[in-house]
Tab-separated table of C-alpha atoms in Angstrom:
chain	number	residue	atom	x	y	z
M	20	UNK	CA	106.690	75.943	106.377
M	21	UNK	CA	104.194	74.401	108.788
M	22	UNK	CA	106.849	72.097	110.251
M	23	UNK	CA	109.335	74.967	110.538
M	24	UNK	CA	106.753	77.118	112.302
M	25	UNK	CA	105.865	74.217	114.588
M	26	UNK	CA	109.575	73.656	115.380
M	27	UNK	CA	110.049	77.311	116.315
M	28	UNK	CA	106.890	77.280	118.428
M	29	UNK	CA	107.871	74.085	120.241
M	30	UNK	CA	111.419	75.376	120.761
M	31	UNK	CA	110.159	78.582	122.314
M	32	UNK	CA	107.700	76.574	124.374
M	33	UNK	CA	110.508	74.310	125.556
M	34	UNK	CA	112.694	77.229	126.601
M	35	UNK	CA	109.817	78.835	128.439
M	36	UNK	CA	108.970	75.508	130.055
M	37	UNK	CA	112.561	75.081	131.291
M	38	UNK	CA	112.570	78.584	132.710
M	39	UNK	CA	109.219	78.030	134.372
M	40	UNK	CA	110.401	74.725	135.851
M	41	UNK	CA	113.603	76.305	137.170
M	42	UNK	CA	111.681	79.247	138.605
M	43	UNK	CA	109.128	76.989	140.266
M	44	UNK	CA	111.826	74.719	141.735
M	45	UNK	CA	113.814	77.720	142.992
M	46	UNK	CA	110.734	79.226	144.587
M	47	UNK	CA	109.927	75.896	146.226
M	48	UNK	CA	113.471	75.621	147.656
M	49	UNK	CA	113.368	79.210	148.944
M	50	UNK	CA	110.044	78.558	150.653
M	51	UNK	CA	111.503	75.431	152.215
M	52	UNK	CA	114.555	77.364	153.505
M	53	UNK	CA	112.356	80.062	155.060
M	54	UNK	CA	110.003	77.514	156.573
M	55	UNK	CA	112.853	75.491	158.139
M	56	UNK	CA	114.568	78.643	159.426
M	57	UNK	CA	111.394	79.780	161.150
M	58	UNK	CA	110.817	76.309	162.598
M	59	UNK	CA	114.375	76.085	164.019
M	60	UNK	CA	114.156	79.649	165.367
M	61	UNK	CA	110.915	78.884	167.194
M	62	UNK	CA	112.430	75.669	168.567
M	63	UNK	CA	115.561	77.453	169.827
M	64	UNK	CA	113.438	80.136	171.438
M	65	UNK	CA	111.387	77.429	173.168
M	66	UNK	CA	114.117	75.094	174.527
M	67	UNK	CA	117.161	77.353	174.646
M	68	UNK	CA	120.612	76.683	173.303
M	69	UNK	CA	121.374	73.828	175.658
M	70	UNK	CA	118.188	71.974	174.778
M	71	UNK	CA	118.770	71.995	171.030
M	72	UNK	CA	118.770	68.571	169.462
M	73	UNK	CA	118.581	68.150	165.656
M	74	UNK	CA	117.584	64.523	165.614
M	75	UNK	CA	113.799	64.939	165.925
M	76	UNK	CA	113.680	67.176	162.859
M	77	UNK	CA	116.388	65.610	160.759
M	78	UNK	CA	117.828	68.996	159.859
M	79	UNK	CA	121.424	68.255	158.941
M	80	UNK	CA	122.612	71.694	157.706
M	81	UNK	CA	121.727	74.149	160.434
M	82	UNK	CA	123.773	76.762	162.364
M	83	UNK	CA	122.956	79.176	165.176
M	84	UNK	CA	125.389	82.094	164.964
M	85	UNK	CA	126.232	84.765	167.547
M	86	UNK	CA	126.465	88.435	166.634
M	87	UNK	CA	130.280	88.226	166.561
M	88	UNK	CA	130.210	85.431	163.968
M	89	UNK	CA	130.835	82.514	166.320
M	90	UNK	CA	128.938	79.319	165.806
M	91	UNK	CA	126.897	78.817	168.981
M	92	UNK	CA	125.406	75.476	168.038
M	93	UNK	CA	125.251	73.545	164.788
M	94	UNK	CA	124.124	70.246	163.343
M	95	UNK	CA	126.642	67.498	162.719
M	96	UNK	CA	129.321	68.565	160.273
M	97	UNK	CA	128.364	72.259	160.372
M	98	UNK	CA	130.438	73.284	163.430
M	99	UNK	CA	132.870	75.320	161.372
M	100	UNK	CA	132.568	78.860	160.006
M	101	UNK	CA	129.188	80.315	159.129
M	102	UNK	CA	127.827	79.157	155.805
M	103	UNK	CA	127.147	82.826	154.909
M	104	UNK	CA	129.377	85.864	155.348
M	105	UNK	CA	128.401	88.879	157.404
M	106	UNK	CA	126.874	90.813	154.490
M	107	UNK	CA	124.830	87.835	153.336
M	108	UNK	CA	123.654	87.186	156.912
M	109	UNK	CA	122.426	90.764	157.130
M	110	UNK	CA	120.516	90.474	153.831
M	111	UNK	CA	119.099	87.096	154.840
M	112	UNK	CA	117.722	88.482	158.102
M	113	UNK	CA	116.396	91.774	156.737
M	114	UNK	CA	115.109	90.821	153.253
M	115	UNK	CA	114.688	87.053	153.567
M	116	UNK	CA	117.195	86.601	150.775
M	117	UNK	CA	118.261	83.072	149.866
M	118	UNK	CA	121.765	82.458	148.503
M	119	UNK	CA	123.203	79.559	146.556
M	120	UNK	CA	126.348	78.257	148.287
M	121	UNK	CA	128.739	75.382	147.865
M	122	UNK	CA	129.452	73.387	151.032
M	123	UNK	CA	132.778	71.873	152.036
M	124	UNK	CA	131.856	68.527	150.451
M	125	UNK	CA	131.072	70.241	147.148
M	126	UNK	CA	127.302	70.075	147.552
M	127	UNK	CA	125.304	73.010	146.206
M	128	UNK	CA	122.683	74.302	148.584
M	129	UNK	CA	120.293	77.165	149.099
M	130	UNK	CA	120.970	78.992	152.369
M	131	UNK	CA	118.997	81.581	154.270
M	132	UNK	CA	118.392	82.680	157.813
M	133	UNK	CA	116.261	84.439	160.376
M	134	UNK	CA	117.262	86.588	163.351
M	135	UNK	CA	116.131	85.911	166.920
M	136	UNK	CA	116.792	87.383	170.362
M	137	UNK	CA	117.449	84.839	173.127
M	138	UNK	CA	117.932	86.080	176.683
M	139	UNK	CA	118.913	89.501	175.361
M	140	UNK	CA	121.474	88.082	172.957
M	141	UNK	CA	120.948	88.520	169.197
M	142	UNK	CA	121.361	85.248	167.323
M	143	UNK	CA	120.981	84.202	163.710
M	144	UNK	CA	119.580	80.853	162.635
M	145	UNK	CA	121.047	79.696	159.306
M	146	UNK	CA	119.528	76.800	157.355
M	147	UNK	CA	120.729	75.219	154.117
M	148	UNK	CA	118.741	72.915	151.783
M	149	UNK	CA	120.476	70.815	149.106
M	150	UNK	CA	119.666	71.788	145.533
M	151	UNK	CA	119.752	68.228	144.244
M	152	UNK	CA	115.964	68.051	143.947
M	153	UNK	CA	115.773	71.301	142.050
M	154	UNK	CA	118.608	70.338	139.745
M	155	UNK	CA	117.113	66.896	139.285
M	156	UNK	CA	113.732	68.399	138.333
M	157	UNK	CA	115.366	70.826	135.885
M	158	UNK	CA	117.475	68.093	134.326
M	159	UNK	CA	114.510	65.765	134.040
M	160	UNK	CA	112.475	68.430	132.270
M	161	UNK	CA	115.372	69.231	129.952
M	162	UNK	CA	115.829	65.569	129.021
M	163	UNK	CA	112.127	65.186	128.344
M	164	UNK	CA	112.141	68.237	126.095
M	165	UNK	CA	115.285	67.160	124.253
M	166	UNK	CA	113.734	63.802	123.453
M	167	UNK	CA	110.068	64.770	123.226
M	168	UNK	CA	110.277	67.896	121.096
M	169	UNK	CA	112.010	66.242	118.111
M	170	UNK	CA	109.518	63.391	118.315
M	171	UNK	CA	106.642	65.887	118.315
M	172	UNK	CA	108.145	67.723	115.325
M	173	UNK	CA	108.534	64.475	113.391
M	174	UNK	CA	105.007	63.394	114.307
M	175	UNK	CA	103.569	66.771	113.367
M	176	UNK	CA	105.491	66.774	110.091
M	177	UNK	CA	104.134	63.339	109.243
M	178	UNK	CA	100.594	64.375	110.055
M	179	UNK	CA	100.929	67.573	108.010
M	180	UNK	CA	102.388	65.617	105.100
M	181	UNK	CA	99.575	63.065	105.131
M	182	UNK	CA	96.765	65.583	105.674
M	183	UNK	CA	98.112	68.051	103.103
M	184	UNK	CA	98.645	65.263	100.579
M	185	UNK	CA	95.097	64.039	101.155
M	186	UNK	CA	93.711	67.558	100.839
M	187	UNK	CA	95.671	68.279	97.652
M	188	UNK	CA	94.948	64.930	96.011
M	189	UNK	CA	91.749	66.314	94.433
M	190	UNK	CA	93.782	69.256	93.122
M	191	UNK	CA	96.183	66.822	91.467
M	192	UNK	CA	93.185	65.032	89.977
M	193	UNK	CA	91.835	68.346	88.676
M	194	UNK	CA	95.207	69.222	87.171
M	195	UNK	CA	95.569	65.826	85.506
M	196	UNK	CA	92.023	65.959	84.132
M	197	UNK	CA	92.606	69.470	82.795
M	198	UNK	CA	95.881	68.349	81.194
M	199	UNK	CA	94.248	65.332	79.568
M	200	UNK	CA	91.268	67.300	78.324
M	201	UNK	CA	91.499	67.987	74.611
M	202	UNK	CA	89.995	71.015	72.917
M	203	UNK	CA	87.534	68.790	71.085
M	204	UNK	CA	86.310	67.122	74.292
M	205	UNK	CA	83.495	69.591	74.828
M	206	UNK	CA	81.477	67.207	76.975
M	207	UNK	CA	84.277	66.320	79.394
M	208	UNK	CA	84.374	67.981	82.775
M	209	UNK	CA	86.706	68.011	85.770
M	210	UNK	CA	86.077	65.530	88.600
M	211	UNK	CA	84.190	67.007	91.554
M	212	UNK	CA	85.297	65.648	94.971
M	213	UNK	CA	82.650	64.479	97.412
M	214	UNK	CA	83.906	66.649	100.284
M	215	UNK	CA	82.014	69.927	100.588
M	216	UNK	CA	85.129	72.069	100.900
M	217	UNK	CA	87.012	74.714	98.945
M	218	UNK	CA	88.329	72.139	96.450
M	219	UNK	CA	84.752	71.020	95.742
M	220	UNK	CA	83.765	74.658	95.170
M	221	UNK	CA	86.786	75.145	92.907
M	222	UNK	CA	85.866	72.111	90.794
M	223	UNK	CA	82.249	73.277	90.493
M	224	UNK	CA	83.404	76.767	89.517
M	225	UNK	CA	85.850	75.424	86.923
M	226	UNK	CA	83.193	73.143	85.441
M	227	UNK	CA	80.849	76.123	85.247
M	228	UNK	CA	83.578	78.035	83.443
M	229	UNK	CA	84.064	75.114	81.043
M	230	UNK	CA	80.314	75.038	80.385
M	231	UNK	CA	80.352	78.735	79.550
M	232	UNK	CA	83.420	78.331	77.336
M	233	UNK	CA	81.836	75.378	75.541
M	234	UNK	CA	78.646	77.361	75.045
M	235	UNK	CA	80.618	80.357	73.790
M	236	UNK	CA	82.661	78.158	71.444
M	237	UNK	CA	79.495	76.538	70.088
M	238	UNK	CA	77.867	79.937	69.652
M	239	UNK	CA	80.998	81.256	67.953
M	240	UNK	CA	81.159	78.329	65.512
M	241	UNK	CA	77.493	78.713	64.699
M	242	UNK	CA	77.890	82.442	64.301
M	243	UNK	CA	80.949	82.016	62.085
M	244	UNK	CA	79.161	79.494	59.898
M	245	UNK	CA	76.078	81.704	59.560
M	246	UNK	CA	78.196	84.793	58.887
M	247	UNK	CA	80.206	82.962	56.230
M	248	UNK	CA	76.996	81.780	54.585
M	249	UNK	CA	75.448	85.251	54.598
M	250	UNK	CA	78.633	86.843	53.275
M	251	UNK	CA	78.992	84.216	50.559
M	252	UNK	CA	75.543	84.897	49.081
M	253	UNK	CA	76.083	88.507	47.905
M	254	UNK	CA	79.634	87.687	46.858
M	255	UNK	CA	78.387	84.772	44.750
M	256	UNK	CA	75.659	86.953	43.233
M	257	UNK	CA	78.110	89.711	42.312
M	258	UNK	CA	80.583	87.206	40.910
M	259	UNK	CA	77.888	85.507	38.799
M	260	UNK	CA	76.762	88.819	37.321
M	261	UNK	CA	80.346	89.750	36.497
M	262	UNK	CA	81.083	86.381	34.899
M	263	UNK	CA	77.937	86.577	32.737
M	264	UNK	CA	78.794	90.126	31.708
M	265	UNK	CA	82.367	89.172	30.835
M	266	UNK	CA	81.258	86.082	28.923
M	267	UNK	CA	78.628	87.934	26.845
M	268	UNK	CA	79.843	91.560	26.880
M	269	UNK	CA	77.842	92.612	23.838
M	270	UNK	CA	74.519	91.332	25.104
M	271	UNK	CA	74.697	92.675	28.663
M	272	UNK	CA	73.124	95.837	29.991
M	273	UNK	CA	76.160	97.106	31.902
M	274	UNK	CA	74.177	99.760	33.747
M	275	UNK	CA	71.742	97.149	35.069
M	276	UNK	CA	74.643	94.853	35.954
M	277	UNK	CA	76.352	97.649	37.891
M	278	UNK	CA	73.122	98.316	39.746
M	279	UNK	CA	72.840	94.660	40.699
M	280	UNK	CA	76.453	94.506	41.898
M	281	UNK	CA	75.982	97.791	43.779
M	282	UNK	CA	72.973	96.283	45.578
M	283	UNK	CA	75.067	93.268	46.536
M	284	UNK	CA	77.831	95.535	47.790
M	285	UNK	CA	75.293	97.525	49.805
M	286	UNK	CA	74.054	94.302	51.360
M	287	UNK	CA	77.646	93.302	52.146
M	288	UNK	CA	78.212	96.693	53.762
M	289	UNK	CA	75.100	96.397	55.929
M	290	UNK	CA	76.023	92.855	56.930
M	291	UNK	CA	79.601	93.875	57.798
M	292	UNK	CA	78.349	96.767	59.931
M	293	UNK	CA	75.924	94.469	61.751
M	294	UNK	CA	78.665	91.903	62.373
M	295	UNK	CA	80.976	94.606	63.738
M	296	UNK	CA	78.179	95.875	65.988
M	297	UNK	CA	77.598	92.391	67.377
M	298	UNK	CA	81.331	91.881	67.896
M	299	UNK	CA	81.492	95.176	69.807
M	300	UNK	CA	78.534	94.183	71.965
M	301	UNK	CA	80.076	90.777	72.675
M	302	UNK	CA	83.274	92.491	73.800
M	303	UNK	CA	81.492	94.863	76.184
M	304	UNK	CA	81.648	93.353	79.685
M	305	UNK	CA	80.947	94.628	83.190
M	306	UNK	CA	78.932	97.776	83.882
M	307	UNK	CA	77.873	99.647	80.756
M	308	UNK	CA	79.677	102.838	79.837
M	309	UNK	CA	76.746	105.247	79.630
M	310	UNK	CA	78.210	107.880	77.314
M	311	UNK	CA	74.857	109.646	77.553
M	312	UNK	CA	72.206	110.426	78.378
M	313	UNK	CA	70.270	109.677	75.213
M	314	UNK	CA	67.259	111.891	74.476
M	315	UNK	CA	64.794	109.382	73.061
M	316	UNK	CA	62.482	112.079	71.678
M	317	UNK	CA	65.261	113.758	69.703
M	318	UNK	CA	66.561	110.425	68.425
M	319	UNK	CA	63.072	109.300	67.425
M	320	UNK	CA	62.606	112.500	65.419
M	321	UNK	CA	65.985	111.982	63.742
M	322	UNK	CA	65.085	108.398	62.785
M	323	UNK	CA	61.689	109.460	61.445
M	324	UNK	CA	63.416	112.095	59.316
M	325	UNK	CA	65.866	109.469	58.083
M	326	UNK	CA	62.986	107.217	56.955
M	327	UNK	CA	60.947	109.992	55.330
M	328	UNK	CA	61.215	108.245	51.967
M	329	UNK	CA	60.106	104.829	53.267
M	330	UNK	CA	57.147	103.156	51.615
M	331	UNK	CA	55.001	103.879	54.731
M	332	UNK	CA	55.024	107.016	56.919
M	333	UNK	CA	56.895	106.997	60.259
M	334	UNK	CA	55.217	109.044	62.992
M	335	UNK	CA	56.645	110.043	66.399
M	336	UNK	CA	54.771	110.525	69.688
M	337	UNK	CA	56.664	111.794	72.764
M	338	UNK	CA	54.764	111.987	76.051
M	339	UNK	CA	54.994	111.253	79.768
M	340	UNK	CA	52.768	109.044	81.912
M	341	UNK	CA	50.065	111.774	81.846
M	342	UNK	CA	50.184	112.085	78.029
M	343	UNK	CA	52.037	115.415	78.191
M	344	UNK	CA	55.026	116.305	75.952
M	345	UNK	CA	58.316	115.896	77.810
M	346	UNK	CA	62.020	115.117	77.432
M	347	UNK	CA	62.677	111.415	77.947
M	348	UNK	CA	66.305	110.678	78.821
M	349	UNK	CA	67.736	107.150	78.913
M	350	UNK	CA	70.941	105.995	80.624
M	351	UNK	CA	72.532	104.776	77.418
M	352	UNK	CA	74.887	105.926	74.689
M	353	UNK	CA	73.026	107.886	71.987
M	354	UNK	CA	74.701	106.024	69.111
M	355	UNK	CA	73.583	102.664	70.541
M	356	UNK	CA	70.000	103.880	70.966
M	357	UNK	CA	70.185	105.251	67.423
M	358	UNK	CA	71.118	101.795	66.114
M	359	UNK	CA	68.316	100.182	68.131
M	360	UNK	CA	65.761	102.600	66.713
M	361	UNK	CA	67.131	102.267	63.181
M	362	UNK	CA	66.876	98.469	63.262
M	363	UNK	CA	63.381	98.486	64.789
M	364	UNK	CA	62.031	101.077	62.346
M	365	UNK	CA	63.679	99.346	59.380
M	366	UNK	CA	62.082	96.064	60.405
M	367	UNK	CA	58.708	97.766	60.976
M	368	UNK	CA	58.677	99.617	57.635
M	369	UNK	CA	59.598	96.369	55.892
M	370	UNK	CA	56.423	94.662	57.143
M	371	UNK	CA	53.979	97.517	57.875
M	372	UNK	CA	50.820	97.826	55.806
M	373	UNK	CA	50.033	101.508	56.312
M	374	UNK	CA	52.153	103.256	58.949
M	375	UNK	CA	54.809	102.953	61.693
M	376	UNK	CA	54.517	104.773	65.019
M	377	UNK	CA	57.441	105.533	67.337
M	378	UNK	CA	56.229	106.288	70.870
M	379	UNK	CA	58.509	107.668	73.589
M	380	UNK	CA	57.406	107.944	77.217
M	381	UNK	CA	58.725	108.137	80.793
M	382	UNK	CA	57.006	105.510	82.955
M	383	UNK	CA	57.861	104.536	86.553
M	384	UNK	CA	61.432	105.801	86.408
M	385	UNK	CA	62.141	104.139	83.078
M	386	UNK	CA	62.538	105.482	79.556
M	387	UNK	CA	60.138	103.530	77.349
M	388	UNK	CA	60.533	103.337	73.570
M	389	UNK	CA	57.837	101.647	71.471
M	390	UNK	CA	57.803	100.922	67.725
M	391	UNK	CA	54.464	99.740	66.368
M	392	UNK	CA	53.540	98.621	62.854
M	393	UNK	CA	50.270	97.354	61.355
M	394	UNK	CA	51.811	94.452	59.466
M	395	UNK	CA	51.237	90.711	59.842
M	396	UNK	CA	53.026	90.571	63.226
M	397	UNK	CA	55.012	87.649	64.627
M	398	UNK	CA	53.421	84.496	66.083
M	399	UNK	CA	53.833	84.157	69.829
M	400	UNK	CA	55.846	80.954	69.522
M	401	UNK	CA	58.423	82.690	67.287
M	402	UNK	CA	58.982	85.886	69.309
M	403	UNK	CA	61.909	84.517	71.305
M	404	UNK	CA	63.455	82.879	68.261
M	405	UNK	CA	63.523	86.056	66.144
M	406	UNK	CA	65.845	87.645	68.734
M	407	UNK	CA	68.520	85.074	67.886
M	408	UNK	CA	71.204	85.829	65.339
M	409	UNK	CA	70.619	85.024	61.664
M	410	UNK	CA	66.995	84.100	62.315
M	411	UNK	CA	64.436	84.877	59.611
M	412	UNK	CA	60.852	83.675	59.560
M	413	UNK	CA	59.466	81.892	56.526
M	414	UNK	CA	57.752	84.994	55.169
M	415	UNK	CA	61.036	86.919	55.431
M	416	UNK	CA	63.386	84.434	53.767
M	417	UNK	CA	63.820	86.689	50.776
M	418	UNK	CA	67.129	88.424	51.480
M	419	UNK	CA	66.029	91.598	49.749
M	420	UNK	CA	63.031	91.893	52.038
M	421	UNK	CA	64.137	90.166	55.184
M	422	UNK	CA	67.754	91.220	55.624
M	423	UNK	CA	70.312	88.923	57.251
M	424	UNK	CA	68.383	88.319	60.463
M	425	UNK	CA	70.718	90.397	62.653
M	426	UNK	CA	68.642	93.511	63.328
M	427	UNK	CA	66.565	92.248	66.243
M	428	UNK	CA	69.569	90.340	67.608
M	429	UNK	CA	71.544	93.600	67.766
M	430	UNK	CA	68.594	95.302	69.464
M	431	UNK	CA	68.316	92.531	72.064
M	432	UNK	CA	72.068	92.540	72.835
M	433	UNK	CA	72.172	96.351	73.126
M	434	UNK	CA	69.158	96.530	75.440
M	435	UNK	CA	70.562	93.720	77.584
M	436	UNK	CA	73.912	95.524	77.844
M	437	UNK	CA	72.235	98.652	79.230
M	438	UNK	CA	70.243	96.607	81.760
M	439	UNK	CA	66.980	97.179	79.954
M	440	UNK	CA	64.161	94.901	78.805
M	441	UNK	CA	62.802	94.081	75.349
M	442	UNK	CA	59.298	92.732	74.712
M	443	UNK	CA	57.392	91.804	71.555
M	444	UNK	CA	53.584	91.804	71.648
M	445	UNK	CA	50.534	91.960	69.432
M	446	UNK	CA	49.428	95.406	68.234
M	447	UNK	CA	46.162	94.000	66.803
M	448	UNK	CA	46.967	94.234	63.985
M	449	UNK	CA	50.723	94.218	63.651
M	450	UNK	CA	53.623	94.051	66.090
M	451	UNK	CA	54.579	96.296	68.998
M	452	UNK	CA	58.214	96.224	70.164
M	453	UNK	CA	58.791	97.850	73.569
M	454	UNK	CA	62.218	98.802	74.872
M	455	UNK	CA	62.586	99.847	78.519
M	456	UNK	CA	65.853	101.498	79.602
M	457	UNK	CA	66.907	103.008	82.954
M	458	UNK	CA	66.048	106.692	82.943
M	459	UNK	CA	68.693	109.410	83.373
M	460	UNK	CA	68.957	113.121	84.221
M	461	UNK	CA	70.616	115.963	82.340
M	462	UNK	CA	73.861	115.675	84.353
M	463	UNK	CA	74.063	111.890	83.981
């Protein structure tokens, strides 16, 4: 395409160059005809007809014509009829028009004239200039273009081929490396060219994408392994109880066995719901779909009512920055905030010693949700780790007490999705979990 475009451009340039050359040569010849005609006219006016001699000027194609068309005086070989007819002579005198004529010997020439008045007699001075120089210049230019333009096209094509091949060589290397890269070669990356150009940026971007894919694959394998392990535990427990009951049917308390299996099924249900919630959060990309606003005060009251039978009381405090009751609206979906609160309160009631407090406030344009318990708290060095999936601290390894380790992970992913922040800090005693979400209005 580049060579074709260059060929068209050079072809148009060649045509325009030929036209410009022809126009310039024609203009030069016309100027020469006018200049010679004026020179001869001034000479005739100065010396008269009888004193005319062409030798000093070397003008070989000159005629001085009378008004009746007779040739009064002419240079050698031009004694015959006028080189221009009557109409052309009139145009030549009045408009300084130059005509292309063919002389008796076949020579092409440009002819023009100028009118004079000598001793009361109107005369016309006609001068002709051969067109050989103009034709020679045009032909020379045409030959140069006919030979030079193809050579330029070939040269340009070669340069484009070499430069394009050199520029695309890193792309070929990237393609080959990507083709040779196996799925198991997590550590391999595409070669990055030294040149700081678009190909370099492409390689860096692709390697960044591969890093993210490798990280996602590693996280997925770890998550799958942890999920399989957590799912296998209640299934194994239920299966063991059933096998014991079937082996010794007469000595088994079937009611107690059913209760145990029901507890395992309840744990499986909770774990499945948590896994589905995490999968939904992982699939949510781009700007969050608000689906709100969420009234944190109303949701906190609903959660407190839901946990009315917990082993410790759950209290709710809703206030603004000046400790006055108010409606606190967050730019988030109510069902997601409900899950966040449920997980935080469930975790707090599991570890609290005497009470759990849910505080809701509007601070600096943000909706702030705080869940505080008076339990043992979490050491500072473990507060980042507990936000990871399937993480349980040593004092929460008991599955009945500690859950599957997905609650805080779901909270962290949900808050991150809605562009909020999550912090864990000492409540002295206990743990305070603060969630900050962008605030919203009623018409959000």
